[in-house]
Coordinates of C-alpha atoms and ligand atoms in Angstrom, one line a residue:
Chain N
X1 CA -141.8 39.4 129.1
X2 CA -144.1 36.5 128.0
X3 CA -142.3 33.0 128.4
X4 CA -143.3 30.2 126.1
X5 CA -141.9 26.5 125.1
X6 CA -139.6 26.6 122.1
X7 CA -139.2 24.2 120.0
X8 CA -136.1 24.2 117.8
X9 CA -135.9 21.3 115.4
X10 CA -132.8 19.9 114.1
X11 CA -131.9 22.5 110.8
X12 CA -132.4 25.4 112.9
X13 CA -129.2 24.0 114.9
X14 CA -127.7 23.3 112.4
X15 CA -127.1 24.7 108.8
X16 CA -130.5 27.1 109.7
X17 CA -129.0 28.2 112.9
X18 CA -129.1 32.0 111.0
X19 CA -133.2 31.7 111.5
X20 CA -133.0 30.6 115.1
X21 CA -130.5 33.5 116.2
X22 CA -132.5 36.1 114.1
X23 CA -135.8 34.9 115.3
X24 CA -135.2 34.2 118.9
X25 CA -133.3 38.2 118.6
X26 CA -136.8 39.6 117.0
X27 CA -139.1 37.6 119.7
X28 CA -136.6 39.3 122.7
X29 CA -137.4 42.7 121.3
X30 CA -140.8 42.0 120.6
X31 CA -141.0 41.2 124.7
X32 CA -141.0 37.3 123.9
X33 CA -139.0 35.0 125.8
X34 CA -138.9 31.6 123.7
X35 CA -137.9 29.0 126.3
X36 CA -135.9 25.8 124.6
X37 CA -137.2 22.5 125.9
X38 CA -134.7 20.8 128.0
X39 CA -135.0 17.7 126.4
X40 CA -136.2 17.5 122.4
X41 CA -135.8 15.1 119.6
X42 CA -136.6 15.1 115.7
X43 CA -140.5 15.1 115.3
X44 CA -139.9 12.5 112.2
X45 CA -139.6 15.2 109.5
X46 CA -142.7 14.4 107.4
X47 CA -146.0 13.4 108.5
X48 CA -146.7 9.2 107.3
X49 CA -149.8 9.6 105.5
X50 CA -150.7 6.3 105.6
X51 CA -153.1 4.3 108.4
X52 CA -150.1 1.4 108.9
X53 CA -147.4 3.7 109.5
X54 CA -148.5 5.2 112.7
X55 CA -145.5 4.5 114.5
X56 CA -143.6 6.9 112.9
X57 CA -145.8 9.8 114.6
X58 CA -143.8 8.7 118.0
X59 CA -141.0 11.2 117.3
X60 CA -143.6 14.4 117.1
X61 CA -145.7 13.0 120.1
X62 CA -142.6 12.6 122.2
X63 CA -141.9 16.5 122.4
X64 CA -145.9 17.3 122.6
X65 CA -145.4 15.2 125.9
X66 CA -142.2 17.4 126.8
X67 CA -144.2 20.6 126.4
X68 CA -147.3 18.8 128.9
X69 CA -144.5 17.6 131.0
X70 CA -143.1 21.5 131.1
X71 CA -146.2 23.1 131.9
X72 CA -147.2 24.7 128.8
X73 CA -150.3 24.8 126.7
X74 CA -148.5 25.6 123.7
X75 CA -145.5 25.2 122.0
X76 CA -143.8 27.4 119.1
X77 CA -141.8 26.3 116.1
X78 CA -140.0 28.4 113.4
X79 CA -139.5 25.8 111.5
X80 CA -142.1 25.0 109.0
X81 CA -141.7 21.5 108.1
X82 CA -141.6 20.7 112.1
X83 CA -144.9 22.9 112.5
X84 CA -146.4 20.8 110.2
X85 CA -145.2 17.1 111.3
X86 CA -145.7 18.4 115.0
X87 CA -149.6 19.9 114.4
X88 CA -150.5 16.8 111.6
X89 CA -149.7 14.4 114.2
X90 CA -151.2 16.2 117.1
X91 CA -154.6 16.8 114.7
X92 CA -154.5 13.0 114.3
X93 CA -154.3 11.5 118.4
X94 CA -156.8 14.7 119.3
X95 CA -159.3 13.8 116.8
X96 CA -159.0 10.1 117.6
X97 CA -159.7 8.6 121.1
X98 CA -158.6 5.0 120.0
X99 CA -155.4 6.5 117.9
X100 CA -154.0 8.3 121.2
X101 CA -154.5 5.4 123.8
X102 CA -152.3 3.3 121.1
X103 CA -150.1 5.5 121.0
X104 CA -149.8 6.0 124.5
X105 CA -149.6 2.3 124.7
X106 CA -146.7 2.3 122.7
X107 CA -144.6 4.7 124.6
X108 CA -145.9 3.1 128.3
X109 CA -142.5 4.8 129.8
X110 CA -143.6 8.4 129.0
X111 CA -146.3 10.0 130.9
X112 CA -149.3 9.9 129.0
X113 CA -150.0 12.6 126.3
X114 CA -153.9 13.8 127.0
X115 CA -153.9 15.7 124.1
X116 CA -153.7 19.1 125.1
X117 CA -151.3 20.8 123.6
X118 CA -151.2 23.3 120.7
X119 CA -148.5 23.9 118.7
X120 CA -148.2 27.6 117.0
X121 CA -146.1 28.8 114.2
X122 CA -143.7 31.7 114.9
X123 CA -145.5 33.6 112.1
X124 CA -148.8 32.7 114.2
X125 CA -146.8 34.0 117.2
X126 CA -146.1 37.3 115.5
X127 CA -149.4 37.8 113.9
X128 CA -151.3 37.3 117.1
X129 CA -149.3 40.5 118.5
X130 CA -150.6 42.3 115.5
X131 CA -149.2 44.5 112.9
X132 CA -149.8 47.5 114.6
X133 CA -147.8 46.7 117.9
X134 CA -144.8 44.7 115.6
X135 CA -145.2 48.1 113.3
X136 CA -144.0 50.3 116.5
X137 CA -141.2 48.0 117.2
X138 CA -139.8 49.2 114.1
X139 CA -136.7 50.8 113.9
X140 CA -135.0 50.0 111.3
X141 CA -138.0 50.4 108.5
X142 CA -137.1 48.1 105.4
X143 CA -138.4 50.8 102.9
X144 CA -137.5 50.3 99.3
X145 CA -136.3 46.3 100.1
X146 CA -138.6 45.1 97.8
X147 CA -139.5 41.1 99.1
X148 CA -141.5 38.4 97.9
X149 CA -143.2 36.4 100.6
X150 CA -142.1 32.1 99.5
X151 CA -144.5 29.7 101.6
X152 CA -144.4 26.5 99.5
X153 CA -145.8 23.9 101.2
X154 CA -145.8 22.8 104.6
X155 CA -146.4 25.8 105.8
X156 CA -150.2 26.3 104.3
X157 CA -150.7 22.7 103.5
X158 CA -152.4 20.2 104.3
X159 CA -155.5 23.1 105.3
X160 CA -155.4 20.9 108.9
X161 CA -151.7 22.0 109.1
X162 CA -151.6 25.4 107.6
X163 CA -151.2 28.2 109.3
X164 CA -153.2 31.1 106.9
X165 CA -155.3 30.0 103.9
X166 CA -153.3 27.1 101.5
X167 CA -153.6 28.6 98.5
X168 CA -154.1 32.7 99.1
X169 CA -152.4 33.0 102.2
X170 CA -151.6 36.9 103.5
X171 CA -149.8 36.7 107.1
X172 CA -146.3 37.0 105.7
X173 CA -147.8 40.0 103.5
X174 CA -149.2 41.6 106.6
X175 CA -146.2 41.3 108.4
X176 CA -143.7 42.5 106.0
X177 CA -146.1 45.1 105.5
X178 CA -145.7 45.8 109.1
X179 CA -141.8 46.3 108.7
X180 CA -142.3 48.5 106.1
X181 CA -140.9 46.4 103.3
X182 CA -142.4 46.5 100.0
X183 CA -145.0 43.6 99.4
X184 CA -144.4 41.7 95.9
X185 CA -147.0 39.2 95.6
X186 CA -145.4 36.1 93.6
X187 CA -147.7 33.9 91.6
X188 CA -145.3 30.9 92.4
X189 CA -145.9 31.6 96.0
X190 CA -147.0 28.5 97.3
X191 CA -145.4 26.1 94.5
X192 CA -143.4 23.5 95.7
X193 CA -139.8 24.0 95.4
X194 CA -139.0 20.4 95.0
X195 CA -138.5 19.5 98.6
X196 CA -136.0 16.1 99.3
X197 CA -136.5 14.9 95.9
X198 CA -133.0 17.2 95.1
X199 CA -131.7 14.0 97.4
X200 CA -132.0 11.2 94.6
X201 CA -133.0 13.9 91.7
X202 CA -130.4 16.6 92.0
X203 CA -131.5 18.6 88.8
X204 CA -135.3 18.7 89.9
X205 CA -134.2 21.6 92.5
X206 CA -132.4 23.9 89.4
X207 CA -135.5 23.5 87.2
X208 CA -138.0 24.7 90.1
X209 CA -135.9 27.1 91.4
X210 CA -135.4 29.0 88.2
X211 CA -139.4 28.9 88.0
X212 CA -139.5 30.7 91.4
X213 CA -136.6 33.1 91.3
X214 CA -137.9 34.1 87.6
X215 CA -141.5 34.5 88.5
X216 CA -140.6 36.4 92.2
X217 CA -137.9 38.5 89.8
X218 CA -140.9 38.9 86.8
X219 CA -142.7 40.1 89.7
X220 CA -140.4 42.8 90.7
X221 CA -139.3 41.1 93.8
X222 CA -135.2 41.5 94.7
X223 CA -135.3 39.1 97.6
X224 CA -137.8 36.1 98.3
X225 CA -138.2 35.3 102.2
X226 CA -138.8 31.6 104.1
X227 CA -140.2 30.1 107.1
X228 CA -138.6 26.9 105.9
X229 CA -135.0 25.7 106.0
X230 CA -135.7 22.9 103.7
X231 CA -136.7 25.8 100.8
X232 CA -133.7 27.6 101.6
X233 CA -131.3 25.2 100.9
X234 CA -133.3 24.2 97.6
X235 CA -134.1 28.1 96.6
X236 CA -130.3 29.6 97.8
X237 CA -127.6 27.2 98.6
X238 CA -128.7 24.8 95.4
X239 CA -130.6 28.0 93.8
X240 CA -131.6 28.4 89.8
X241 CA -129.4 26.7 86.8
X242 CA -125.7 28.0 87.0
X243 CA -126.5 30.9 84.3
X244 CA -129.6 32.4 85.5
X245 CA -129.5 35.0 88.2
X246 CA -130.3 34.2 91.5
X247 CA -132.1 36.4 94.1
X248 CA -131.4 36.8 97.8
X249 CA -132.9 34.3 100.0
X250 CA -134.0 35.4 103.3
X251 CA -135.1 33.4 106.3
X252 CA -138.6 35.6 107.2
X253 CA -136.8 35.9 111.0
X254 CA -133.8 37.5 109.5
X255 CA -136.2 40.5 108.6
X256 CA -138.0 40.8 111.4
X257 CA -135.0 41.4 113.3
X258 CA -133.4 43.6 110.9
X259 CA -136.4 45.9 111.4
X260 CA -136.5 45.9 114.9
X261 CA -133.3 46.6 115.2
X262 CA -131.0 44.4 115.5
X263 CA -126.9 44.7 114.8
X264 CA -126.8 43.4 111.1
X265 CA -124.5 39.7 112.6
X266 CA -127.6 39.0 114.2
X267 CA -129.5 39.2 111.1
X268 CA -126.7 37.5 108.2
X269 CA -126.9 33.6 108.3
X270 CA -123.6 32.6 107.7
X271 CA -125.1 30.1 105.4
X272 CA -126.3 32.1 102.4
X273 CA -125.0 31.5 99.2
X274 CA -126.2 34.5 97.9
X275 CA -124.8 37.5 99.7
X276 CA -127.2 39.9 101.0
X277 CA -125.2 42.7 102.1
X278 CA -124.8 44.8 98.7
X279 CA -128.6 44.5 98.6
X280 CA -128.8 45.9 102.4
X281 CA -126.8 48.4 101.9
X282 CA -128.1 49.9 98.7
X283 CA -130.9 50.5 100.9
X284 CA -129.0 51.5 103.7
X285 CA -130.4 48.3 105.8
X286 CA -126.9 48.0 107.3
X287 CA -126.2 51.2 109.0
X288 CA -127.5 51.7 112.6
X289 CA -130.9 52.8 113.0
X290 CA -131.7 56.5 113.4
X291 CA -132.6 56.7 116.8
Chain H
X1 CA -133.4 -9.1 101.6
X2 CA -136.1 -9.5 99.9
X3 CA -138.9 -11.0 101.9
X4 CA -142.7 -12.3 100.8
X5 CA -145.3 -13.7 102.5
X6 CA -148.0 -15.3 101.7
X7 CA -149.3 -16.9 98.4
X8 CA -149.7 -14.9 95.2
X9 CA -153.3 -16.4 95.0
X10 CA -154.7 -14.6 98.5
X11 CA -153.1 -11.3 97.4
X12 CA -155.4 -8.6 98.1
X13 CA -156.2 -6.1 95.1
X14 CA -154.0 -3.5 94.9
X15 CA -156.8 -0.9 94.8
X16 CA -158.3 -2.3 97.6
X17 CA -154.8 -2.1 99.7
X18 CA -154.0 1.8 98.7
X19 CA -157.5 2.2 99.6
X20 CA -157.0 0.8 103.4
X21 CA -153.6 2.4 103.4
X22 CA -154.6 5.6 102.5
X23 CA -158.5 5.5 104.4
X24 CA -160.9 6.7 101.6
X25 CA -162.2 5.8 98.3
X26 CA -160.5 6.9 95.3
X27 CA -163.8 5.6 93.3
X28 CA -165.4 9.3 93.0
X29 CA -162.5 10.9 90.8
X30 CA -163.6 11.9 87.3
X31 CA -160.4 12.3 86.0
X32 CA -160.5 16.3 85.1
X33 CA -156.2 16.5 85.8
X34 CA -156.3 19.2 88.5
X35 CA -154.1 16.8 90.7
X36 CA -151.6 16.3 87.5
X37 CA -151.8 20.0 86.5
X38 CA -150.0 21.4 89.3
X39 CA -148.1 19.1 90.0
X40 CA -144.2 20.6 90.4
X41 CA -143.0 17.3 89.7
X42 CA -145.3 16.0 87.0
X43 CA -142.2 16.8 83.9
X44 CA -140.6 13.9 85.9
X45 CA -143.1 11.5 86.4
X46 CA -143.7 8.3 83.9
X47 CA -147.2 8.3 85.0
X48 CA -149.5 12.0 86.2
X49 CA -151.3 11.2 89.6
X50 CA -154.4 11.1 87.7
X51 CA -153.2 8.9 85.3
X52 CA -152.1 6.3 88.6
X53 CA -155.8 6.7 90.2
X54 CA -157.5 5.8 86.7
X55 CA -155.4 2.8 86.7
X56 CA -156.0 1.7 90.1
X57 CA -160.2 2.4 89.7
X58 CA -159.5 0.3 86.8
X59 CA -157.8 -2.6 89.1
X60 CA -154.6 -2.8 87.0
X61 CA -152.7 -4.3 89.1
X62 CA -149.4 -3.8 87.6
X63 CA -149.8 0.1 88.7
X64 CA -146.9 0.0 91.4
X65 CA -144.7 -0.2 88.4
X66 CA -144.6 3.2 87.8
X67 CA -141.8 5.4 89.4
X68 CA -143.9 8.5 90.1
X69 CA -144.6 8.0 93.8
X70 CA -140.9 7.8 94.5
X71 CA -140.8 11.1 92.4
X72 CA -143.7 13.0 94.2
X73 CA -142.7 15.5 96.9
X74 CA -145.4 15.2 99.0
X75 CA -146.1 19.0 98.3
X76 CA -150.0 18.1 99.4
X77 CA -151.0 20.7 96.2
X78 CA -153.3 17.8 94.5
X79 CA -155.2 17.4 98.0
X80 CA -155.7 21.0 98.1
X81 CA -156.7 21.2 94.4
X82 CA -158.8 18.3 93.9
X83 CA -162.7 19.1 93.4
X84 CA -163.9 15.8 94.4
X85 CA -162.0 16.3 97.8
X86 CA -160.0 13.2 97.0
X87 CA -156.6 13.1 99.5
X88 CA -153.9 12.5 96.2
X89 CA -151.3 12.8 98.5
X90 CA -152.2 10.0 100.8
X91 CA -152.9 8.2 97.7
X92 CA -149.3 8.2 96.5
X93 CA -148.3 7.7 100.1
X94 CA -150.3 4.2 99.8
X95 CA -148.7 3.7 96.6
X96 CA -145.2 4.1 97.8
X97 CA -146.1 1.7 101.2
X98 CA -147.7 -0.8 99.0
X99 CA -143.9 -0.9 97.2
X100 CA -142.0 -0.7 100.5
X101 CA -143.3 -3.7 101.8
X102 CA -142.7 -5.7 98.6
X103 CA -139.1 -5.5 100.8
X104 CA -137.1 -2.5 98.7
X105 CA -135.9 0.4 99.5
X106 CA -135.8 3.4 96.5
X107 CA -133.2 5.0 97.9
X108 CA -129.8 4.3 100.5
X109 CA -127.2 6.1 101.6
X110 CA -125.0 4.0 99.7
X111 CA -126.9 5.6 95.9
X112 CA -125.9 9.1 96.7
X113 CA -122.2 10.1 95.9
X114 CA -120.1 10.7 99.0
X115 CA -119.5 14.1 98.3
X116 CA -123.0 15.3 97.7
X117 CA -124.0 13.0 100.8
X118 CA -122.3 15.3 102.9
X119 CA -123.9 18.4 101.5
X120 CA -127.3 17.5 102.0
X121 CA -128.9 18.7 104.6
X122 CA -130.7 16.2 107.2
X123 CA -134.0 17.6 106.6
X124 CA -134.0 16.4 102.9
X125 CA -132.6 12.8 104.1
X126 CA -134.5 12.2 107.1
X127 CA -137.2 13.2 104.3
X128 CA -136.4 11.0 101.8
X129 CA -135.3 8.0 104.1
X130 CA -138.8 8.2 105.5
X131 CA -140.4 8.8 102.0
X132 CA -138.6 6.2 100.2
X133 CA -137.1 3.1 102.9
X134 CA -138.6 0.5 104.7
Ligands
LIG301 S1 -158.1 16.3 90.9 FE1 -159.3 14.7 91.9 S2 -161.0 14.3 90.6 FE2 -159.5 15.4 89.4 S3 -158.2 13.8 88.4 FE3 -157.2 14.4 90.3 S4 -158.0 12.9 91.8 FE4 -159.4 12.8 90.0
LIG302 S1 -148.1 15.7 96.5 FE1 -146.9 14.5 95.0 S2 -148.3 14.0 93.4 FE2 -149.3 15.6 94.6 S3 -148.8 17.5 93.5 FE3 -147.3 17.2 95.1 S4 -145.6 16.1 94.1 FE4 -147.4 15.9 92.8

């Protein structure tokens, strides 16, 4: 069993606790121990783009110095707005001698952060074990379960923070591919699905939501699958305008453990709007798998 | 509270402050729209991202008018996309600083309705808090 730091986030505790229980299910059968850190706080949410709002990177840079603290060069996330808050703020100290030592300054009763560090994506995680070793894992084969891949944004973008290319990207395609699930590629892919705007503009999340369920549908697609728990809520729990169907939202993790295996609880977040289970079990995804 | 300092007379240009704020020159766009064209939240915008840098290279100066930067979600597709390898997103970023420290805040707990506040998830307000307060 290989051990490595986990970071959680705050959704994945939360109302995205059905990707943590899935994905830290997949990593144990994939011979992955992800180890919590003791002690974690938000990283900030979004990155501050902007050179006179630096202190808001202090969140992020705390945990990085919780991972150096625990002994480990690297730290994964599943979450993909943390990945990218946690990797954008790491690029910027690393590349930046002056930039760390300030920020070092400004948290004089933490040990200081050299730096080190790297923080990988589960999807990173997965793909690094390759789709040859994931695909013998297999035992429950999705066949048929016909998914579109979602990335929006933070997971490919900024290019500095992405974790495959940011606007063709291909890792959840290999890895579906992997659990034998049938690859839809969906032009709307890596479209923006609106984000927190649905905070202070509520119907801005309908609008793009109908764009991607219709285009992931148009495609062919009967399920669209997430790293991010931000997209979820906008593509499921808000979803498209009241009369247009809706497809099944998956977090990517809930997959992954479905097709290694796992009892079907492990896999259902408790959370989605849209219920998965006739879908499953038109394709027989619920039974046990054939040993 | 709104606070202000300094006199209106030693105000730095507003191009010259997103410019600082956002740590490159917006003075190589050629306005082709590539930025505005994708944008997923252009339809609610009263002014495209290309439109906002014209008016900056121009030195408007009434430019933090506009509402768009408390629109855009920071989707980074317009850094992605540009061809002159302008950072958009930092741009708006600017834009929105620029506003917040004119001392308001374009959103509060107190504008969204009580029962939608508690159906939100954190991400999207800790998001939009950071996006849009002070
Ligand atoms: S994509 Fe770049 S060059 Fe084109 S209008 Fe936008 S900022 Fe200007
Ligand atoms: S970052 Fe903002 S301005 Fe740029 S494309 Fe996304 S929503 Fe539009």
């Amino acid at each position: 069993m290989t051990s490595l730091a986990y970071y959680p986030g705050c959704s994945l505790k939360r109302f995205a606790s059905g990707c943590e229980i899935a994905g830290l299910e997949a990593a144990r059968r994939l011979g992955i121990e992800l180890v919590e850190l003791e002690r974690w706080n938000c990283c900030g949410t979004v990155f501050s783009m902007s050179s006179g709002e630096r202190m808001h990177h202090l969140g992020s840079l705390r945990n990085l110095v919780r991972v150096q603290e625990a002994g480990y060069p690297e730290v994964v996330t599943m979450c993909a707005m943390c990945q990218n808050t946690l990797r954008q703020v790491n690029n910027e100290v690393r590349g930046d001698g002056d930039s760390l030592a300030m920020m070092n300054r400004f948290m004089d009763e933490e040990p200081a952060y050299r730096g080190e560090v790297e923080v990988l994506h589960y999807l990173t995680l997965l793909d690094r074990l390759g789709s040859e070793a994931i695909a013998a894992r297999v035992e429950r084969p999705l066949t048929g379960l016909r998914v579109a891949p979602y990335y929006g944004c933070t997971l490919v973008r900024p290019p500095s923070a992405g974790i495959d290319d940011p606007e063709d990207p291909n890792i959840m395609e290999r890895l579906l591919e992997a659990l034998g699930a049938k690859v839809v590629r969906d032009p709307m892919r890596v479209e923006c699905c609106g984000a927190y705007m649905g905070v202070s503009k509520p119907g801005t999340i309908n609008v793009r939501a109908s764009a991607i369920h219709g285009s992931a549908r148009n495609s062919g697609a009967e399920a669209l699958a997430t790293m991010c728990p931000l997209c979820a809520h906008n593509l499921d729990a808000v979803g498209p305008a009241p009369d247009e169907p809706a497809l099944v939202v998956f977090y990517f993790t809930q997959l992954v453990a479905l097709a290694l295996g796992a009892k079907p609880e492990q896999c259902l977040a408790a959370t989605q709007r849209v219920d998965p289970r006739p879908l499953l079990s038109t394709k027989g995804l619920l039974e046990e798998p054939q040993p | 509270m709104k606070t202000s300092m300094g006199s209106g007379s030693t105000r730095i240009p507003l191009r010259q402050q997103v410019e600082e704020l956002c740590e490159q020159s917006i003075g190589t766009c050629y306005q082709c729209g590539n930025c505005s064209s994708g944008c997923p939240m252009g339809p609610w915008m009263d002014a495209l991202p290309n439109q906002l840098i014209r008016r900056l290279q121009l030195g408007l100066e009434d430019t933090t008018r506009f509402a768009s930067p408390w629109v855009c979600a920071s989707c980074f597709a317009c850094g992605v996309r540009c061809p002159k390898g302008i950072d958009v997103p930092r741009v708006m970023e600017a834009l929105r600083v620029v506003g917040l420290r004119s001392g308001e805040d374009h959103i509060g707990p107190h504008t969204i309705e009580k029962k939608r506040l508690s159906q939100l998830p954190q991400i999207a307000l800790v998001a939009h808090m950071r996006k849009a307060t002070g």
